[in-house]
Amino acid sequence: MIPFLGPHDLFPPVDMAREEMGGLLAVGGGLQPDRLLEAYRQGIFPWGTVDGLPLWYSPDPRMVLFPEEFRLTRSLRKTLRARKFAVRFDTDFAGVMAACATTPREGQDGTWITPEMKEAYCRLHELGWAHSVESYEGDTLVGGLYGLAIGRMFYGESMFSRRTDASKVAFAHLVRYLVSNQLGMIDCQMHTDHLASLGAREIPRDAFLTRLSALTAAASSRTRWSTDQLDLAW
């Protein structure tokens, strides 16, 4: 049976996650900022809601990307050098979330980014924990991603693209920012071919949790991110 969490209940140990259900660990408990931050520090993340109740996951293995292993292909480098898209950080977090929720995805009929999730992550953005990376064509938002940073750890949540390579360009800028600021790992959560093409790979959950503990122990800088000091010589 999957544990149901009340408002003040602790998360169960992650080794209780149900492998046959994609790593589902628990249901309920709310999406308050403290609850979310507690979850991420323990290697747990919400993936949608049912009747307003969050579903909490901790899969094994875990898909991660180490910034130094980012795969910058020749074609993507060419796109970056051409400055086809303007990239900004933290200027339209809500817009990125809305686009991630509404952009059609192969093999998916709906979205896990429910109104409750949007409200919760926009609140984390207001508090300085969650960040967006945005690709623009002129003044039009055409790609991007969002996630949150704790210590030297970045947790990727979702990305979208409405032009070829728009999300990859945003991701490349994210990696460049993380390297510049000494963030050591991106949690990609679960395997996708798209993430694997960028250099992400699966590692055992135990190894993930060991690295996570060290990275999240660092002090967190809860300031708005910017490309101002970023090396953009691709």
Phi, psi and omega in degrees: 000138178281126181298139174258125184264132170276178185303329185243010181285143175283156174291145174288164176304142185293339179287358173271356180299143184272108181300321182290352178243027175076013181097017178298129185249318186198168178228141173097192177093347176087168183240035178294152182308314181297322179294316180297314181296320176300316181298309183298323179295338180261006181079028181240143178218152177274141179226081180085177180223157172233119184054037179083356182264128181290147174256123186255134186234151171209082186286157176221117007283177182244134178275124180224162171228123174274125187311323181289349179259006178303133184263100179267101183286163179299320182291321179290321177300320179297318179295318180297317181293330179285350181052044180296326180238143170272134183245133178228154175250139167057034177255339179210065182301313182297323179295321178294316179298317180297319179292320177299324182286332188252348180287124181299143179231138181300129177084002179238132180269339183217204182226148174270353181274084183280168176306323179295321178293317179301313180299318183294316184282329173296326176293318177297325177295316178300327181275356176092007181268322186258147186221154176235149172238127192235137174252131182239143169249103192067236177257010184261125176288117186239357179185164178162185181205165174215160179183193179222157183240131174230119183061236179253029182240136174243133179251108178283137182252308182198158175218162179215159178212130176245003173220151180304127177073004183296319179286326178294323177297317177298319181294320178299319177293322176301311181300316179299321178294316182296318178297315181299328183254013172063035169275133196260348184201144173250123174278115178261357173073282186232155185294134164222153178297325180299312179294320179298324180294339180269355178113001179287152178211162180271140173229158179299148182301321180300318179294321177300314183294324178297313178294319181301316182301317180291318184289321182282348178287343179289157179296145180260131175261107186262061178246161178292132180282154182211153175270003189304316183259014185276136175284110182250027175274095185275000000 
